[in-house]
XYZ file of C-alpha atoms in Angstrom:
622
model
C -2.162 11.080 38.237
C -6.225 12.993 39.933
C -9.143 11.734 39.237
C -11.683 13.928 37.125
C -14.670 11.863 36.311
C -15.984 8.384 36.213
C -18.696 6.685 34.383
C -19.979 2.773 34.314
C -22.440 0.773 33.166
C -23.097 -2.531 34.431
C -20.520 -3.223 36.862
C -20.044 -4.475 39.987
C -23.996 -3.214 41.662
C -24.449 -0.576 39.302
C -26.391 -0.444 36.573
C -25.157 3.489 35.549
C -22.228 4.747 37.631
C -21.366 9.072 36.703
C -19.460 10.712 39.294
C -18.134 14.059 37.491
C -16.925 17.442 38.896
C -14.531 15.672 41.294
C -12.182 18.120 43.885
C -8.341 17.602 42.614
C -7.874 18.405 46.147
C -8.874 17.323 49.568
C -11.170 14.751 50.257
C -13.890 13.059 48.316
C -16.486 11.022 50.750
C -18.283 8.106 50.395
C -20.862 6.824 52.846
C -23.251 4.885 53.102
C -24.917 1.749 54.286
C -23.210 -1.665 54.382
C -23.630 -3.351 51.045
C -24.588 0.694 49.355
C -22.075 -0.063 46.941
C -19.082 2.212 48.334
C -16.292 -0.500 47.615
C -17.079 -0.588 44.580
C -16.474 2.389 43.333
C -12.982 1.859 44.386
C -13.101 -1.479 42.706
C -14.202 0.269 39.568
C -11.655 2.619 39.510
C -8.782 -0.605 40.208
C -10.490 -2.282 37.278
C -10.684 0.914 34.457
C -7.227 1.365 35.270
C -5.617 -2.705 35.814
C -8.109 -4.517 33.579
C -8.673 -6.283 37.163
C -9.600 -5.840 41.003
C -8.057 -6.409 44.367
C -11.170 -9.156 45.545
C -11.396 -10.996 42.134
C -8.539 -12.913 40.709
C -8.284 -12.831 36.958
C -9.651 -15.841 35.748
C -13.120 -14.611 37.836
C -13.230 -11.157 36.769
C -16.079 -11.874 34.639
C -17.779 -11.355 37.844
C -17.354 -7.749 37.831
C -20.321 -7.987 35.812
C -23.801 -6.325 37.008
C -25.781 -9.568 37.594
C -28.019 -9.601 35.062
C -26.593 -7.791 32.141
C -24.110 -9.761 29.891
C -21.369 -7.269 29.703
C -20.200 -3.751 31.273
C -17.807 -0.913 30.663
C -16.730 2.285 32.206
C -14.610 5.047 31.448
C -11.961 7.383 33.729
C -10.653 10.007 32.702
C -7.702 11.159 35.063
C -4.770 13.663 34.733
C -0.810 13.059 34.971
C 1.839 15.837 34.618
C -0.876 18.416 33.467
C -2.731 15.593 30.154
C -6.003 15.042 30.199
C -6.307 11.129 29.037
C -9.304 9.254 29.265
C -9.409 4.735 29.641
C -12.529 2.514 28.438
C -12.785 -1.098 29.348
C -15.796 -2.925 27.932
C -15.569 -6.796 30.053
C -17.988 -9.451 29.259
C -19.575 -11.916 31.398
C -17.234 -14.823 30.191
C -13.770 -12.741 31.244
C -13.231 -10.681 27.824
C -12.249 -7.614 27.440
C -11.558 -4.895 25.081
C -9.820 -1.474 26.139
C -8.418 1.427 24.568
C -6.184 4.776 25.913
C -6.186 8.225 24.592
C -4.869 11.857 25.158
C -8.591 13.770 25.620
C -6.695 16.391 23.141
C -6.380 13.997 21.059
C -9.245 11.767 20.998
C -8.948 10.195 17.208
C -5.251 8.521 18.099
C -5.513 5.946 20.693
C -2.471 5.990 22.361
C -2.631 1.952 23.082
C -5.233 -0.434 22.460
C -7.017 -3.897 23.709
C -3.851 -5.831 26.236
C -2.174 -2.490 25.576
C -3.608 -0.589 27.571
C -2.820 -1.850 31.080
C 0.879 -1.886 29.610
C 0.615 2.094 28.686
C -0.830 3.216 31.380
C 1.945 1.211 33.928
C 3.951 3.188 31.321
C 2.160 6.050 31.893
C 1.976 6.928 36.091
C 4.762 5.036 37.433
C 3.278 2.200 39.073
C 1.559 -1.433 38.076
C -1.323 -3.382 39.982
C 1.150 -4.376 42.675
C 2.221 -1.314 43.298
C -1.286 0.381 43.198
C -2.885 -2.512 46.612
C 0.316 -2.022 48.194
C 0.154 1.607 48.538
C -2.284 4.040 46.838
C -5.278 1.307 47.535
C -6.632 0.150 50.936
C -8.874 -2.782 49.932
C -11.487 -2.867 52.556
C -9.425 -5.515 54.797
C -7.304 -5.358 57.855
C -4.255 -2.504 57.604
C -1.596 -4.397 58.405
C 2.459 -3.338 58.269
C 3.478 -3.415 54.240
C 5.811 -6.472 53.691
C 8.865 -6.591 53.156
C 9.244 -9.061 50.563
C 6.329 -7.135 48.990
C 6.957 -6.693 44.874
C 6.458 -3.282 45.766
C 7.893 -2.523 48.944
C 11.358 -4.396 47.573
C 10.832 -2.408 44.471
C 10.904 1.261 46.022
C 13.446 -0.311 48.673
C 15.435 -0.194 45.249
C 17.035 -3.482 47.318
C 15.159 -6.244 44.382
C 17.219 -6.009 41.998
C 20.087 -6.687 44.402
C 18.387 -9.650 45.727
C 17.197 -11.039 41.975
C 20.524 -11.010 41.414
C 22.111 -12.600 44.483
C 20.049 -15.095 44.371
C 20.481 -16.370 41.041
C 24.063 -15.829 41.913
C 23.813 -18.048 44.398
C 21.776 -20.774 41.902
C 24.700 -19.948 39.422
C 27.241 -21.074 42.418
C 25.257 -24.007 42.889
C 25.984 -25.322 39.082
C 29.408 -24.714 39.492
C 29.957 -26.212 42.153
C 28.339 -29.342 40.670
C 29.909 -28.792 37.500
C 33.697 -28.581 39.436
C 32.931 -31.973 40.771
C 32.150 -33.217 37.471
C 35.009 -31.649 35.561
C 37.368 -33.542 38.670
C 35.651 -36.413 37.879
C 36.833 -36.308 34.057
C 39.688 -35.597 34.209
C 40.831 -38.402 36.540
C 39.526 -40.635 33.741
C 41.358 -38.969 30.764
C 44.189 -38.961 32.559
C 43.886 -42.520 32.868
C 43.247 -42.763 29.344
C 45.796 -40.294 28.492
C 48.069 -42.864 30.021
C 47.218 -46.316 27.880
C 48.029 -44.628 24.754
C 51.531 -44.183 22.975
C 50.640 -42.823 19.405
C 53.268 -41.904 16.578
C 52.349 -38.262 16.072
C 55.164 -37.156 14.261
C 54.253 -40.532 11.483
C 50.805 -39.033 11.141
C 52.093 -35.938 10.239
C 54.194 -36.648 8.138
C 51.618 -39.351 6.326
C 49.031 -36.300 6.176
C 52.045 -33.947 4.127
C 51.811 -36.680 1.409
C 48.361 -37.830 1.002
C 48.230 -34.044 0.538
C 50.968 -34.302 -1.945
C 49.413 -37.344 -3.703
C 45.958 -35.532 -3.806
C 47.173 -32.428 -5.433
C 49.542 -34.176 -7.942
C 46.201 -35.648 -8.494
C 44.303 -32.898 -9.423
C 46.988 -31.594 -11.604
C 47.223 -34.573 -13.778
C 43.602 -35.173 -13.606
C 43.318 -31.081 -15.095
C 45.114 -32.202 -18.079
C 42.321 -34.321 -19.544
C 40.136 -32.018 -20.530
C 42.486 -29.186 -21.639
C 44.370 -32.144 -24.314
C 40.736 -32.738 -25.780
C 40.350 -29.499 -26.628
C 43.504 -28.866 -27.895
C 43.267 -32.165 -29.880
C 40.111 -30.184 -31.282
C 41.192 -27.127 -31.970
C 43.823 -28.696 -34.078
C 41.747 -31.349 -35.914
C 39.395 -28.417 -37.129
C 42.476 -26.658 -38.480
C 43.678 -28.825 -40.257
C 41.394 -30.247 -41.719
C 40.976 -26.193 -43.297
C 44.341 -26.143 -43.872
C 43.991 -27.686 -47.714
C 41.116 -25.159 -48.851
C 42.607 -22.744 -47.226
C 45.795 -22.617 -49.613
C 43.524 -22.693 -52.464
C 41.450 -19.751 -51.436
C 44.705 -17.497 -50.418
C 46.350 -18.422 -54.391
C 42.661 -17.103 -55.915
C 42.274 -13.912 -53.596
C 45.878 -13.599 -54.695
C 45.694 -13.685 -58.348
C 42.372 -11.775 -58.524
C 43.939 -8.609 -56.082
C 47.105 -8.673 -58.375
C 44.417 -8.440 -61.637
C 42.693 -5.700 -59.961
C 45.874 -3.957 -59.531
C 47.003 -4.082 -62.633
C 43.517 -2.951 -64.147
C 43.219 -0.442 -61.666
C 46.897 0.900 -63.086
C 45.778 0.533 -66.856
C 42.349 2.568 -66.242
C 44.164 5.018 -63.875
C 46.890 5.756 -66.498
C 44.710 6.392 -69.918
C 42.103 8.729 -66.943
C 45.338 10.753 -66.874
C 46.360 10.974 -70.123
C 43.109 11.842 -70.946
C 43.000 14.443 -68.544
C 45.709 15.984 -68.586
C 48.009 15.065 -71.919
C 45.824 13.704 -74.324
C 47.389 14.439 -77.993
C 49.598 11.670 -76.285
C 49.674 8.326 -78.366
C 47.442 6.339 -78.069
C 44.999 8.542 -76.424
C 43.293 9.947 -79.202
C 42.811 6.073 -80.561
C 41.417 5.483 -77.109
C 39.572 8.890 -77.552
C 37.803 7.864 -80.634
C 37.148 4.403 -79.935
C 35.053 5.712 -76.798
C 33.431 8.308 -77.826
C 32.183 5.751 -80.239
C 31.012 2.665 -78.024
C 29.315 5.624 -75.833
C 28.017 7.756 -78.616
C 24.333 6.973 -77.802
C 24.776 6.906 -74.131
C 25.248 10.574 -73.992
C 28.292 9.846 -71.411
C 31.815 11.714 -71.314
C 35.201 8.688 -71.726
C 37.071 10.867 -68.722
C 33.579 10.325 -66.450
C 32.921 6.650 -67.335
C 36.887 5.844 -66.661
C 36.453 7.063 -63.101
C 33.691 5.491 -62.969
C 35.446 2.196 -63.866
C 38.866 3.357 -61.364
C 36.329 3.756 -58.412
C 34.881 0.171 -59.526
C 38.163 -1.407 -59.898
C 39.305 -0.145 -56.739
C 36.522 -1.501 -54.595
C 37.258 -4.524 -55.808
C 41.094 -4.693 -55.187
C 40.539 -3.464 -52.083
C 37.955 -6.312 -51.249
C 39.901 -9.132 -52.828
C 42.735 -6.914 -50.123
C 40.289 -7.669 -47.085
C 39.770 -11.469 -48.333
C 43.323 -12.037 -47.930
C 43.776 -10.777 -44.230
C 41.288 -12.294 -43.067
C 42.703 -16.261 -45.063
C 46.055 -14.181 -42.845
C 44.173 -14.730 -39.650
C 42.534 -17.210 -39.933
C 45.737 -18.902 -40.452
C 47.475 -17.009 -37.358
C 44.387 -18.650 -35.114
C 45.177 -22.036 -36.658
C 48.747 -21.456 -36.246
C 47.795 -20.486 -32.660
C 45.847 -23.563 -32.003
C 48.885 -25.788 -33.258
C 51.201 -24.100 -30.259
C 48.394 -24.305 -27.717
C 48.017 -28.668 -28.556
C 51.907 -28.219 -28.337
C 51.909 -26.472 -25.432
C 49.546 -28.720 -24.054
C 52.095 -31.731 -24.871
C 54.919 -29.648 -23.375
C 53.254 -29.498 -19.683
C 52.803 -33.138 -20.118
C 56.183 -33.520 -20.746
C 56.795 -31.645 -17.514
C 54.645 -33.120 -15.227
C 55.662 -35.768 -12.789
C 52.971 -37.966 -11.403
C 54.820 -39.223 -8.546
C 58.121 -38.916 -8.220
C 60.604 -42.309 -6.802
C 61.132 -40.339 -3.902
C 57.114 -40.376 -2.786
C 56.602 -44.268 -3.315
C 59.979 -44.881 -1.016
C 58.537 -42.725 1.520
C 55.076 -44.165 1.191
C 56.497 -47.708 0.572
C 54.573 -48.630 -1.930
C 57.267 -49.736 -4.216
C 61.088 -49.165 -4.278
C 62.491 -48.068 -7.768
C 61.440 -50.128 -9.996
C 58.331 -49.477 -9.638
C 58.942 -45.484 -9.160
C 60.691 -46.232 -12.489
C 57.749 -48.080 -14.824
C 55.114 -45.041 -13.799
C 56.481 -43.882 -16.838
C 57.251 -47.202 -19.404
C 54.402 -46.975 -21.230
C 54.684 -42.988 -22.539
C 55.801 -42.576 -25.920
C 59.908 -41.935 -26.278
C 61.059 -38.512 -26.243
C 62.127 -38.034 -29.635
C 58.853 -39.046 -30.983
C 57.009 -36.929 -28.934
C 59.396 -33.784 -29.809
C 58.955 -34.412 -33.579
C 55.285 -34.851 -33.621
C 55.132 -31.456 -32.311
C 57.570 -29.651 -34.690
C 55.346 -31.280 -36.920
C 52.130 -29.662 -35.359
C 53.583 -26.653 -34.801
C 54.198 -26.702 -39.139
C 50.446 -27.725 -39.276
C 52.079 -31.137 -41.075
C 50.873 -33.702 -38.830
C 47.573 -35.276 -39.574
C 44.736 -35.430 -37.698
C 44.092 -39.227 -37.178
C 47.754 -39.486 -36.400
C 47.172 -36.609 -34.124
C 44.024 -38.156 -32.732
C 46.226 -41.462 -32.214
C 49.228 -39.743 -30.399
C 46.832 -37.887 -28.242
C 44.964 -40.996 -27.072
C 47.826 -43.167 -26.251
C 48.872 -39.775 -23.693
C 45.116 -40.286 -22.442
C 45.271 -44.096 -21.638
C 49.019 -42.951 -19.858
C 47.359 -40.222 -17.766
C 43.861 -41.993 -16.892
C 45.935 -45.532 -15.619
C 48.657 -42.985 -13.913
C 45.281 -41.587 -11.927
C 44.257 -45.095 -11.359
C 47.351 -45.446 -9.718
C 47.627 -42.465 -7.648
C 43.674 -42.729 -6.801
C 45.377 -46.737 -5.012
C 48.043 -45.213 -3.920
C 46.145 -42.856 -2.205
C 43.270 -45.679 -0.946
C 46.156 -47.351 0.670
C 47.448 -44.105 2.567
C 44.612 -43.063 4.108
C 43.619 -46.870 5.048
C 47.154 -46.827 6.731
C 45.958 -43.562 8.551
C 43.361 -44.914 10.583
C 45.531 -46.474 13.010
C 47.703 -43.474 13.653
C 44.961 -41.183 13.822
C 42.699 -43.024 15.712
C 45.338 -42.822 18.651
C 47.442 -39.905 17.442
C 44.501 -38.223 17.704
C 42.580 -39.369 20.459
C 45.844 -38.773 22.274
C 46.146 -35.090 20.511
C 42.404 -34.270 22.340
C 42.831 -36.375 25.216
C 45.894 -33.792 25.863
C 44.404 -30.740 24.960
C 40.925 -31.765 26.749
C 42.955 -32.382 30.135
C 44.616 -28.717 28.837
C 41.067 -27.194 28.821
C 40.256 -29.167 31.945
C 42.371 -27.379 34.132
C 42.246 -24.166 32.537
C 38.269 -24.649 33.394
C 38.755 -26.057 36.623
C 41.160 -22.949 37.688
C 38.527 -20.644 36.007
C 35.429 -21.914 37.915
C 37.261 -21.691 41.457
C 37.892 -18.205 40.724
C 34.833 -17.473 39.376
C 33.040 -19.137 42.307
C 35.210 -17.158 44.651
C 34.312 -14.370 43.234
C 30.372 -15.038 42.734
C 30.858 -16.249 46.594
C 32.122 -12.264 47.364
C 29.531 -10.897 44.861
C 26.840 -12.701 46.382
C 27.843 -11.350 49.930
C 28.185 -7.277 48.627
C 25.061 -7.418 47.240
C 23.394 -9.272 50.676
C 25.595 -6.047 51.987
C 24.106 -3.348 49.577
C 20.261 -5.303 50.084
C 20.827 -4.177 53.397
C 22.136 -0.908 53.770
C 19.770 -0.369 51.257
C 16.356 -1.422 53.417
C 18.258 -0.152 56.355
C 18.005 3.122 54.749
C 14.589 3.029 53.501
C 13.641 2.407 57.254
C 14.931 5.115 58.234
C 14.072 7.493 55.080
C 10.015 5.736 55.758
C 10.145 6.311 59.325
C 10.730 9.908 59.326
C 8.315 10.687 56.613
C 5.205 8.308 59.013
C 7.099 10.639 61.275
C 5.793 13.317 60.359
C 2.496 12.094 60.275
C 2.208 10.261 63.261
C 2.039 12.601 66.341
C -0.975 14.292 63.582
C -2.977 10.922 64.159
C -2.187 9.571 67.189
C -3.078 13.009 68.815
C 0.225 13.164 70.425
C 0.779 10.999 72.125
C 3.249 9.005 69.481
C 5.494 11.109 68.354
C 7.732 8.844 66.116
C 8.194 5.412 65.365
C 11.110 3.003 64.716
C 10.943 0.376 61.674
C 13.510 -1.695 61.064
C 15.325 -3.639 57.624
C 12.369 -5.787 57.577
C 9.652 -3.156 57.923
C 8.394 -4.398 61.157
C 7.132 -1.914 63.421
C 7.805 0.089 67.067
C 6.475 2.674 68.435
C 7.777 5.715 71.179
C 5.556 6.353 73.588
C 6.106 9.811 75.373
C 3.584 9.151 78.040
C 5.763 5.464 78.519
C 8.683 6.787 77.394
C 10.173 3.551 75.642
C 9.336 2.009 72.396
C 6.190 -0.011 72.132
C 5.649 -3.140 69.896
C 1.994 -2.859 68.017
C 0.853 -6.253 70.293
C 1.112 -3.559 73.176
C -1.231 -0.699 71.858
C -4.828 -0.415 71.403
C -6.609 -1.952 68.432
C -7.745 1.544 66.903
C -4.286 3.107 67.866
C -2.682 0.121 65.679
C -4.728 1.416 62.702
C -3.710 5.039 63.301
C -0.478 4.207 63.083
C -0.688 1.456 60.665
C -2.487 4.189 58.207
C 0.514 6.378 58.752
C 2.949 4.092 57.879
C 1.002 2.871 54.796
C 0.786 6.862 53.855
C 3.973 7.564 53.872
C 4.304 4.639 51.785
C 3.109 6.022 49.189
C 4.038 9.291 49.644
C 7.966 7.501 48.911
C 6.980 5.700 46.396
C 5.640 8.917 44.564
C 8.589 10.617 45.516
C 10.793 7.565 43.493
C 8.656 7.680 41.092
C 5.453 9.231 40.328
C 6.679 12.439 40.478
C 3.439 14.108 39.974
C 0.023 14.908 42.607
C -1.480 11.968 42.893
C -4.906 10.813 44.449
C -5.368 7.607 47.394
C -8.537 5.179 48.097
C -8.706 4.170 51.561
C -12.028 1.808 52.068
C -12.786 1.970 55.187
C -9.399 2.463 57.376
C -11.331 4.281 59.619
C -13.418 1.215 60.571
C -12.316 1.076 64.822
C -11.762 5.064 65.258
C -14.725 6.865 67.383
C -15.923 10.174 66.079
C -13.722 11.882 67.831
C -10.458 10.050 66.296
C -12.137 9.742 63.004
C -12.664 14.233 62.659
C -9.183 14.924 63.597
C -7.526 12.110 61.069
C -9.423 13.870 58.195
C -8.477 17.023 59.487
C -4.810 15.360 59.733
C -5.611 14.159 55.429
C -6.500 17.534 54.685
C -3.122 18.783 56.084
C -0.630 16.623 55.288
C 0.681 18.241 52.207
C 2.591 16.659 49.872
C 2.043 14.881 46.331
C -1.171 12.857 47.920
C -3.715 16.049 46.988
C -7.095 13.385 46.073
C -8.283 11.484 49.564
C -11.053 8.888 48.669
C -12.104 8.085 51.868
C -15.176 4.923 52.471
C -16.715 4.771 55.728
C -20.055 4.407 56.980
C -20.274 7.804 58.130
C -18.825 11.139 58.606
C -18.791 13.990 61.252
C -20.801 16.699 60.184
C -17.971 18.909 61.072
C -15.253 17.113 58.772
C -12.704 18.576 56.212
C -14.922 17.291 53.125
C -14.620 18.545 49.844
C -16.959 16.261 48.348
C -19.337 13.809 50.095
C -20.698 11.209 47.844
C -23.765 9.469 49.286
C -24.495 5.656 48.141
C -27.012 3.142 48.193
C -29.806 6.492 48.134
C -30.639 4.434 44.212
C -29.830 0.703 44.116
C -28.102 0.772 41.147
C -27.726 4.314 39.819
C -25.253 6.760 40.843
C -25.351 10.171 39.604
C -22.549 12.657 41.151
C -21.867 16.347 38.897
C -23.732 14.807 36.108
C -27.525 16.049 34.864
C -30.101 13.826 34.907
C -31.269 12.312 31.590
C -34.477 10.652 30.774
């Protein structure tokens, strides 16, 4: 990410800030006396990107607004991988914020708004606020060695997910061990309880099967009542209409025979009139018809044909009537057959066999025989069935017989219900022990499996945790070696060749090799200025590592007072070395009170000339 321009209103000490035409490579120097607003530019950049600053907590961010103003705003344009973006933020004195991120080439379609801006920028840049302040942004503070446990460092090392996983495994192992101890206690208690139980498991299963059979028979018997009532109603309707059906059928037969004879007679007369008019008595008939039709002007043979057609239609209607009456009779007979079939189903239905009653201990053979004692005898039911099929049984007779059958069905249903209730009550005691015995056996088996699995699980997690810890240490070691090699490239430049390389251990503790003393020295053995030179080289190495791992693009760095204890010669050399380092760190923002005259600076911004206004590259406007 390279900063292209900054525009701010009423933020920090600036009532108005305008910075443009910023060089994309080299050093941008921010100079000025104390309290001149140099560090404020860094905090404004930080706020524009992430909505927060290093020096202010998130709940105090409203203090960033310029004193005397109610709100402030900033717009930052930057380049990422060849594309220009612009982020704008507004901040009220009470801490409320609004934000927008756009692609400069397409400003009408914002990439993100409000709280989504920070997340969008983090995805776009490849790093977040914590990574930023640990690497690319050195706020005005003592330059210390990178903290090995900081999120940014652990993320760059690659050990963060491993350590998080190992920590999670450790917590899971502790929980699993506590669970395992509880399982052992449960196993002992259940074993003692199982020893006190001796249920009749086979008896319970037999009773459950018998209870299921009773329920099935009860369901089948209860289904007969509505079917029997429906069949009885249909038979009653058929019987009531049977008397009128015979009279209608006789009438329809008589009328159809008369119509048939008329059709034959008229047809014969028409044929003789048409083809043999001289045959007797056709001349007489013709004379009679002509005298009858003299005034109408109609031809006799046409009149006979018309009469033939009318009589034929009547004959067809009478035949259709007969057919409909036959269909009605067939339907009535089908209703009678349905009622007979329902009676057959009742005969075939055994509500409760004697073997089941004996097996359940609900009575002997006498009780079993008593199930059928109140039904009509077989011969009487057979005679009634035959008369029903012939539609000879009267509706009251059928209703009386079926009412008797219904009473028998309801009585047996009541017997079955009482028997089922007795069986269910008898099962309660056996189930209380049988099911408990089964559950205890199953639970003990499951607990045994769980104990074995938990023991294997704990052993596996212990091994996995050991491997993860080892992998994290190895990653830290390899990261330290890579960081050491990267820093060793810049270290001689910053220390004027007095220190050639350094050693970084897994905890990121630094020791530097002195060519003069031919030994590795701890930092407390070196002067404060040299320590800051070494720490600056280490921070730049860490920044370059983050660029290589996550950013993979040109990157700016903001260093606030990195040369606070440097003399003029050391500062000049450090600036020259920064401009010659190369790599992906291309834009350096350096804060200092004064810069040497011949320092390789691309742009120097003098702060404090106007107390609350700073313009660089913007035309003056009234």
